[in-house]
PDB file of C-alpha atoms in Angstrom:
ATOM      1  CA  MET A   1       0.000   0.000   0.000  1.00  0.00           C
ATOM      2  CA  SER A   2       2.750   2.447   0.977  1.00  0.00           C
ATOM      3  CA  GLN A   3       4.634   1.529  -2.219  1.00  0.00           C
ATOM      4  CA  THR A   4       1.568   2.463  -4.295  1.00  0.00           C
ATOM      5  CA  ARG A   5       1.317   5.821  -2.542  1.00  0.00           C
ATOM      6  CA  ALA A   6       5.015   6.476  -3.042  1.00  0.00           C
ATOM      7  CA  LEU A   7       4.663   5.657  -6.742  1.00  0.00           C
ATOM      8  CA  ARG A   8       1.699   8.012  -7.061  1.00  0.00           C
ATOM      9  CA  ARG A   9       3.759  10.791  -5.519  1.00  0.00           C
ATOM     10  CA  ARG A  10       6.682  10.150  -7.835  1.00  0.00           C
ATOM     11  CA  ILE A  11       4.671  10.209 -11.068  1.00  0.00           C
ATOM     12  CA  PRO A  12       3.874  13.990 -10.951  1.00  0.00           C
ATOM     13  CA  LEU A  13       7.519  14.701 -10.103  1.00  0.00           C
ATOM     14  CA  LEU A  14       8.682  12.615 -13.036  1.00  0.00           C
ATOM     15  CA  ALA A  15       6.163  14.342 -15.307  1.00  0.00           C
ATOM     16  CA  ALA A  16       7.407  17.750 -14.172  1.00  0.00           C
ATOM     17  CA  GLY A  17      10.994  16.714 -14.878  1.00  0.00           C
ATOM     18  CA  VAL A  18      10.091  15.470 -18.336  1.00  0.00           C
ATOM     19  CA  ALA A  19       8.205  18.702 -19.097  1.00  0.00           C
ATOM     20  CA  ALA A  20      11.187  20.811 -18.038  1.00  0.00           C
ATOM     21  CA  GLY A  21      13.490  18.663 -20.147  1.00  0.00           C
ATOM     22  CA  ALA A  22      11.213  19.026 -23.157  1.00  0.00           C
ATOM     23  CA  LEU A  23      11.276  22.805 -22.796  1.00  0.00           C
ATOM     24  CA  VAL A  24      15.055  22.832 -22.708  1.00  0.00           C
ATOM     25  CA  LEU A  25      15.324  20.525 -25.678  1.00  0.00           C
ATOM     26  CA  THR A  26      12.825  22.256 -27.918  1.00  0.00           C
ATOM     27  CA  GLY A  27      14.920  22.816 -30.954  1.00  0.00           C
ATOM     28  CA  CYS A  28      17.379  20.024 -30.282  1.00  0.00           C
ATOM     29  CA  GLY A  29      17.199  16.316 -30.773  1.00  0.00           C
ATOM     30  CA  GLY A  30      18.474  13.286 -28.912  1.00  0.00           C
ATOM     31  CA  GLU A  31      21.681  13.080 -26.969  1.00  0.00           C
ATOM     32  CA  LYS A  32      23.470  11.112 -29.686  1.00  0.00           C
ATOM     33  CA  THR A  33      26.664  12.655 -30.885  1.00  0.00           C
ATOM     34  CA  GLY A  34      27.728  11.752 -34.362  1.00  0.00           C
ATOM     35  CA  SER A  35      31.186  11.570 -35.844  1.00  0.00           C
ATOM     36  CA  SER A  36      33.421  14.556 -36.427  1.00  0.00           C
ATOM     37  CA  SER A  37      31.990  14.763 -39.947  1.00  0.00           C
ATOM     38  CA  GLY A  38      29.008  16.511 -38.361  1.00  0.00           C
ATOM     39  CA  ASP A  39      26.277  13.850 -38.180  1.00  0.00           C
ATOM     40  CA  THR A  40      25.149  15.103 -34.797  1.00  0.00           C
ATOM     41  CA  LYS A  41      21.437  14.535 -34.285  1.00  0.00           C
ATOM     42  CA  PHE A  42      19.611  17.793 -33.722  1.00  0.00           C
ATOM     43  CA  VAL A  43      16.391  19.497 -34.717  1.00  0.00           C
ATOM     44  CA  LYS A  44      16.957  22.696 -36.633  1.00  0.00           C
ATOM     45  CA  GLY A  45      15.505  25.987 -35.509  1.00  0.00           C
ATOM     46  CA  THR A  46      12.892  27.708 -37.618  1.00  0.00           C
ATOM     47  CA  GLY A  47      15.535  29.639 -39.539  1.00  0.00           C
ATOM     48  CA  GLU A  48      13.891  32.885 -38.455  1.00  0.00           C
ATOM     49  CA  ILE A  49      15.652  36.079 -37.478  1.00  0.00           C
ATOM     50  CA  THR A  50      13.194  38.221 -35.503  1.00  0.00           C
ATOM     51  CA  LYS A  51      13.882  41.925 -34.950  1.00  0.00           C
ATOM     52  CA  VAL A  52      11.965  43.942 -32.360  1.00  0.00           C
ATOM     53  CA  ALA A  53      11.298  47.677 -32.575  1.00  0.00           C
ATOM     54  CA  GLU A  54      12.822  49.701 -29.741  1.00  0.00           C
ATOM     55  CA  GLY A  55       9.581  50.475 -27.877  1.00  0.00           C
ATOM     56  CA  LYS A  56       8.394  46.848 -27.910  1.00  0.00           C
ATOM     57  CA  ARG A  57      11.448  45.079 -26.506  1.00  0.00           C
ATOM     58  CA  LYS A  58      11.331  43.077 -23.272  1.00  0.00           C
ATOM     59  CA  ALA A  59      14.175  42.720 -20.791  1.00  0.00           C
ATOM     60  CA  ALA A  60      16.179  39.511 -20.829  1.00  0.00           C
ATOM     61  CA  PRO A  61      16.418  37.696 -17.476  1.00  0.00           C
ATOM     62  CA  ASP A  62      19.549  38.439 -15.498  1.00  0.00           C
ATOM     63  CA  LEU A  63      21.371  35.163 -15.982  1.00  0.00           C
ATOM     64  CA  ALA A  64      24.033  34.366 -13.409  1.00  0.00           C
ATOM     65  CA  GLY A  65      26.188  31.313 -12.797  1.00  0.00           C
ATOM     66  CA  ASP A  66      29.540  29.695 -13.435  1.00  0.00           C
ATOM     67  CA  SER A  67      31.373  30.017 -16.716  1.00  0.00           C
ATOM     68  CA  VAL A  68      32.912  27.159 -18.684  1.00  0.00           C
ATOM     69  CA  ASP A  69      36.209  28.277 -17.075  1.00  0.00           C
ATOM     70  CA  GLY A  70      34.735  28.074 -13.569  1.00  0.00           C
ATOM     71  CA  LYS A  71      34.520  31.842 -13.026  1.00  0.00           C
ATOM     72  CA  LYS A  72      31.413  33.720 -11.891  1.00  0.00           C
ATOM     73  CA  LEU A  73      29.432  35.249 -14.746  1.00  0.00           C
ATOM     74  CA  LYS A  74      26.460  37.625 -14.652  1.00  0.00           C
ATOM     75  CA  LEU A  75      24.642  39.045 -17.661  1.00  0.00           C
ATOM     76  CA  SER A  76      23.765  42.327 -15.939  1.00  0.00           C
ATOM     77  CA  ASP A  77      27.478  43.129 -15.588  1.00  0.00           C
ATOM     78  CA  TYR A  78      27.378  44.038 -19.290  1.00  0.00           C
ATOM     79  CA  LYS A  79      24.456  46.467 -19.125  1.00  0.00           C
ATOM     80  CA  GLY A  80      25.269  49.534 -21.187  1.00  0.00           C
ATOM     81  CA  LYS A  81      26.817  47.337 -23.872  1.00  0.00           C
ATOM     82  CA  VAL A  82      25.202  45.550 -26.786  1.00  0.00           C
ATOM     83  CA  VAL A  83      25.287  41.858 -25.785  1.00  0.00           C
ATOM     84  CA  VAL A  84      25.291  38.927 -28.191  1.00  0.00           C
ATOM     85  CA  LEU A  85      24.123  35.823 -26.285  1.00  0.00           C
ATOM     86  CA  ASN A  86      24.765  32.611 -28.200  1.00  0.00           C
ATOM     87  CA  VAL A  87      23.390  29.224 -27.069  1.00  0.00           C
ATOM     88  CA  TRP A  88      25.693  26.392 -28.125  1.00  0.00           C
ATOM     89  CA  GLY A  89      26.921  22.890 -27.431  1.00  0.00           C
ATOM     90  CA  SER A  90      30.170  21.231 -28.474  1.00  0.00           C
ATOM     91  CA  TRP A  91      28.117  18.254 -29.751  1.00  0.00           C
ATOM     92  CA  CYS A  92      26.094  20.476 -32.143  1.00  0.00           C
ATOM     93  CA  SER A  93      27.289  20.571 -35.768  1.00  0.00           C
ATOM     94  CA  PRO A  94      25.615  23.930 -36.646  1.00  0.00           C
ATOM     95  CA  CYS A  95      27.283  25.403 -33.540  1.00  0.00           C
ATOM     96  CA  ARG A  96      30.646  24.269 -34.873  1.00  0.00           C
ATOM     97  CA  ALA A  97      29.818  25.766 -38.275  1.00  0.00           C
ATOM     98  CA  GLU A  98      28.928  29.216 -36.890  1.00  0.00           C
ATOM     99  CA  ALA A  99      31.631  29.406 -34.201  1.00  0.00           C
ATOM    100  CA  PRO A 100      34.309  31.013 -36.450  1.00  0.00           C
ATOM    101  CA  ASN A 101      31.782  33.696 -37.497  1.00  0.00           C
ATOM    102  CA  LEU A 102      30.948  34.526 -33.888  1.00  0.00           C
ATOM    103  CA  ALA A 103      34.612  34.581 -32.851  1.00  0.00           C
ATOM    104  CA  LYS A 104      35.555  36.923 -35.725  1.00  0.00           C
ATOM    105  CA  VAL A 105      32.684  39.379 -35.200  1.00  0.00           C
ATOM    106  CA  ALA A 106      33.321  39.356 -31.426  1.00  0.00           C
ATOM    107  CA  ARG A 107      36.919  40.447 -31.999  1.00  0.00           C
ATOM    108  CA  ASP A 108      35.943  43.041 -34.622  1.00  0.00           C
ATOM    109  CA  THR A 109      33.269  44.694 -32.447  1.00  0.00           C
ATOM    110  CA  GLU A 110      34.897  44.543 -29.016  1.00  0.00           C
ATOM    111  CA  ASP A 111      36.045  48.175 -29.198  1.00  0.00           C
ATOM    112  CA  LYS A 112      32.552  49.265 -30.320  1.00  0.00           C
ATOM    113  CA  GLY A 113      30.861  48.440 -27.014  1.00  0.00           C
ATOM    114  CA  VAL A 114      29.766  44.905 -27.914  1.00  0.00           C
ATOM    115  CA  GLN A 115      30.111  41.968 -25.521  1.00  0.00           C
ATOM    116  CA  PHE A 116      29.646  38.389 -26.706  1.00  0.00           C
ATOM    117  CA  VAL A 117      28.549  35.816 -24.116  1.00  0.00           C
ATOM    118  CA  GLY A 118      27.991  32.125 -24.738  1.00  0.00           C
ATOM    119  CA  LEU A 119      25.536  29.818 -23.047  1.00  0.00           C
ATOM    120  CA  ASN A 120      26.866  26.275 -23.242  1.00  0.00           C
ATOM    121  CA  THR A 121      24.205  23.612 -22.763  1.00  0.00           C
ATOM    122  CA  ARG A 122      23.986  19.815 -22.639  1.00  0.00           C
ATOM    123  CA  ASP A 123      27.754  19.364 -22.402  1.00  0.00           C
ATOM    124  CA  LEU A 124      27.931  17.104 -19.349  1.00  0.00           C
ATOM    125  CA  ASP A 125      31.729  17.323 -19.316  1.00  0.00           C
ATOM    126  CA  LYS A 126      33.264  20.791 -19.105  1.00  0.00           C
ATOM    127  CA  ALA A 127      36.335  19.499 -20.920  1.00  0.00           C
ATOM    128  CA  ASN A 128      34.324  19.184 -24.163  1.00  0.00           C
ATOM    129  CA  ALA A 129      33.117  22.786 -23.878  1.00  0.00           C
ATOM    130  CA  GLN A 130      36.621  24.025 -23.076  1.00  0.00           C
ATOM    131  CA  ALA A 131      38.071  22.152 -26.062  1.00  0.00           C
ATOM    132  CA  PHE A 132      35.413  23.733 -28.307  1.00  0.00           C
ATOM    133  CA  GLU A 133      36.416  27.222 -27.132  1.00  0.00           C
ATOM    134  CA  ARG A 134      40.104  26.492 -27.748  1.00  0.00           C
ATOM    135  CA  ASN A 135      39.499  24.953 -31.192  1.00  0.00           C
ATOM    136  CA  TYR A 136      37.482  27.945 -32.415  1.00  0.00           C
ATOM    137  CA  ASP A 137      39.471  30.701 -30.644  1.00  0.00           C
ATOM    138  CA  ILE A 138      36.476  31.760 -28.566  1.00  0.00           C
ATOM    139  CA  ASP A 139      37.816  34.532 -26.322  1.00  0.00           C
ATOM    140  CA  TYR A 140      34.527  35.588 -24.721  1.00  0.00           C
ATOM    141  CA  PRO A 141      33.016  33.885 -21.634  1.00  0.00           C
ATOM    142  CA  SER A 142      30.253  31.279 -21.709  1.00  0.00           C
ATOM    143  CA  PHE A 143      27.832  30.194 -19.013  1.00  0.00           C
ATOM    144  CA  TYR A 144      28.137  26.486 -18.261  1.00  0.00           C
ATOM    145  CA  ASP A 145      24.538  25.244 -18.196  1.00  0.00           C
ATOM    146  CA  PRO A 146      24.533  21.464 -18.797  1.00  0.00           C
ATOM    147  CA  SER A 147      20.955  20.969 -17.547  1.00  0.00           C
ATOM    148  CA  GLY A 148      19.461  23.972 -19.393  1.00  0.00           C
ATOM    149  CA  LYS A 149      18.172  25.646 -16.216  1.00  0.00           C
ATOM    150  CA  LEU A 150      19.361  29.087 -17.357  1.00  0.00           C
ATOM    151  CA  ILE A 151      17.437  28.761 -20.630  1.00  0.00           C
ATOM    152  CA  LEU A 152      14.295  28.075 -18.550  1.00  0.00           C
ATOM    153  CA  LYS A 153      14.670  31.503 -16.911  1.00  0.00           C
ATOM    154  CA  PHE A 154      13.319  33.103 -20.086  1.00  0.00           C
ATOM    155  CA  PRO A 155       9.577  33.684 -19.519  1.00  0.00           C
ATOM    156  CA  LYS A 156       7.002  31.950 -21.697  1.00  0.00           C
ATOM    157  CA  ASN A 157       5.761  33.865 -24.730  1.00  0.00           C
ATOM    158  CA  THR A 158       8.964  35.870 -25.003  1.00  0.00           C
ATOM    159  CA  LEU A 159      11.772  35.759 -27.530  1.00  0.00           C
ATOM    160  CA  SER A 160      13.506  32.902 -25.741  1.00  0.00           C
ATOM    161  CA  PRO A 161      16.332  30.882 -27.278  1.00  0.00           C
ATOM    162  CA  GLN A 162      14.300  27.859 -28.426  1.00  0.00           C
ATOM    163  CA  ALA A 163      16.854  26.086 -30.587  1.00  0.00           C
ATOM    164  CA  ILE A 164      20.484  25.086 -30.446  1.00  0.00           C
ATOM    165  CA  PRO A 165      22.133  27.150 -31.754  1.00  0.00           C
ATOM    166  CA  SER A 166      20.148  30.290 -30.953  1.00  0.00           C
ATOM    167  CA  THR A 167      21.446  33.831 -30.746  1.00  0.00           C
ATOM    168  CA  LEU A 168      19.879  36.762 -28.911  1.00  0.00           C
ATOM    169  CA  ILE A 169      21.137  40.313 -29.303  1.00  0.00           C
ATOM    170  CA  LEU A 170      20.370  42.565 -26.349  1.00  0.00           C
ATOM    171  CA  ASP A 171      20.362  46.326 -26.698  1.00  0.00           C
ATOM    172  CA  LYS A 172      22.272  48.597 -24.322  1.00  0.00           C
ATOM    173  CA  ASP A 173      19.361  48.465 -21.849  1.00  0.00           C
ATOM    174  CA  GLY A 174      19.482  44.650 -21.650  1.00  0.00           C
ATOM    175  CA  LYS A 175      16.362  44.171 -23.770  1.00  0.00           C
ATOM    176  CA  VAL A 176      16.024  41.528 -26.486  1.00  0.00           C
ATOM    177  CA  ALA A 177      16.271  43.294 -29.836  1.00  0.00           C
ATOM    178  CA  VAL A 178      17.029  40.331 -32.114  1.00  0.00           C
ATOM    179  CA  ARG A 179      16.527  36.573 -31.931  1.00  0.00           C
ATOM    180  CA  ALA A 180      17.962  34.129 -34.458  1.00  0.00           C
ATOM    181  CA  LEU A 181      16.817  30.497 -34.346  1.00  0.00           C
ATOM    182  CA  LYS A 182      19.476  29.330 -36.763  1.00  0.00           C
ATOM    183  CA  GLU A 183      23.176  29.047 -37.458  1.00  0.00           C
ATOM    184  CA  LEU A 184      24.358  32.566 -38.325  1.00  0.00           C
ATOM    185  CA  SER A 185      26.668  33.564 -41.129  1.00  0.00           C
ATOM    186  CA  GLU A 186      29.074  36.425 -40.518  1.00  0.00           C
ATOM    187  CA  LYS A 187      27.009  38.635 -42.846  1.00  0.00           C
ATOM    188  CA  GLU A 188      23.727  37.869 -41.028  1.00  0.00           C
ATOM    189  CA  LEU A 189      25.292  38.537 -37.650  1.00  0.00           C
ATOM    190  CA  ARG A 190      26.796  41.865 -38.713  1.00  0.00           C
ATOM    191  CA  SER A 191      23.536  42.922 -40.361  1.00  0.00           C
ATOM    192  CA  ALA A 192      21.602  42.290 -37.138  1.00  0.00           C
ATOM    193  CA  LEU A 193      24.245  43.833 -34.900  1.00  0.00           C
ATOM    194  CA  ASP A 194      25.249  47.013 -36.733  1.00  0.00           C
ATOM    195  CA  PRO A 195      21.998  49.001 -36.169  1.00  0.00           C
ATOM    196  CA  LEU A 196      22.268  48.353 -32.406  1.00  0.00           C
ATOM    197  CA  ILE A 197      25.894  49.453 -32.321  1.00  0.00           C
ATOM    198  CA  ASP A 198      24.950  52.662 -34.122  1.00  0.00           C
ATOM    199  CA  ALA A 199      21.907  53.364 -31.872  1.00  0.00           C
ATOM    200  CA  LYS A 200      22.356  56.301 -29.510  1.00  0.00           C
TER     201      LYS A 200
END
């Protein structure tokens, strides 16, 4: 009898865990990692780049946690700068494809008041994330978020990062101005970023 009660209590908890996992994984597939040729299983984003007019933007949550390097990282520390927040995983082939574009634009715009920040997810071993950053010369910090709990801080019905990779561009007030649910080319990234750099 007590076992039946215990099971009944566990079922809602399991369901809640599954629901949270599904939210985190919207836009990505199973855990299987393919070969280095890029067969990684994933579900593509919609391919959309959404831009929001200045008066209609909503604030991004103030993400805080440890970085891939084990340092403390807080999104609000970069308020006053344009922030490019990129969600990635070392296991994700589109993330590998766009990484050189992000690294190049990050270096080119650093002296223009732009801060790139990564959000690494579903890498259960930090070593994989660290190797990714070394391989692609990623100089900017990344949150280490293996369980996806930081992604869940984005409220429902907002421009949340729903795919891997996703990129959000926050204006100087910390509000979401652009969301890309796709792998970004250098040209696409610059096109989305330049108007925010030039904004007074």
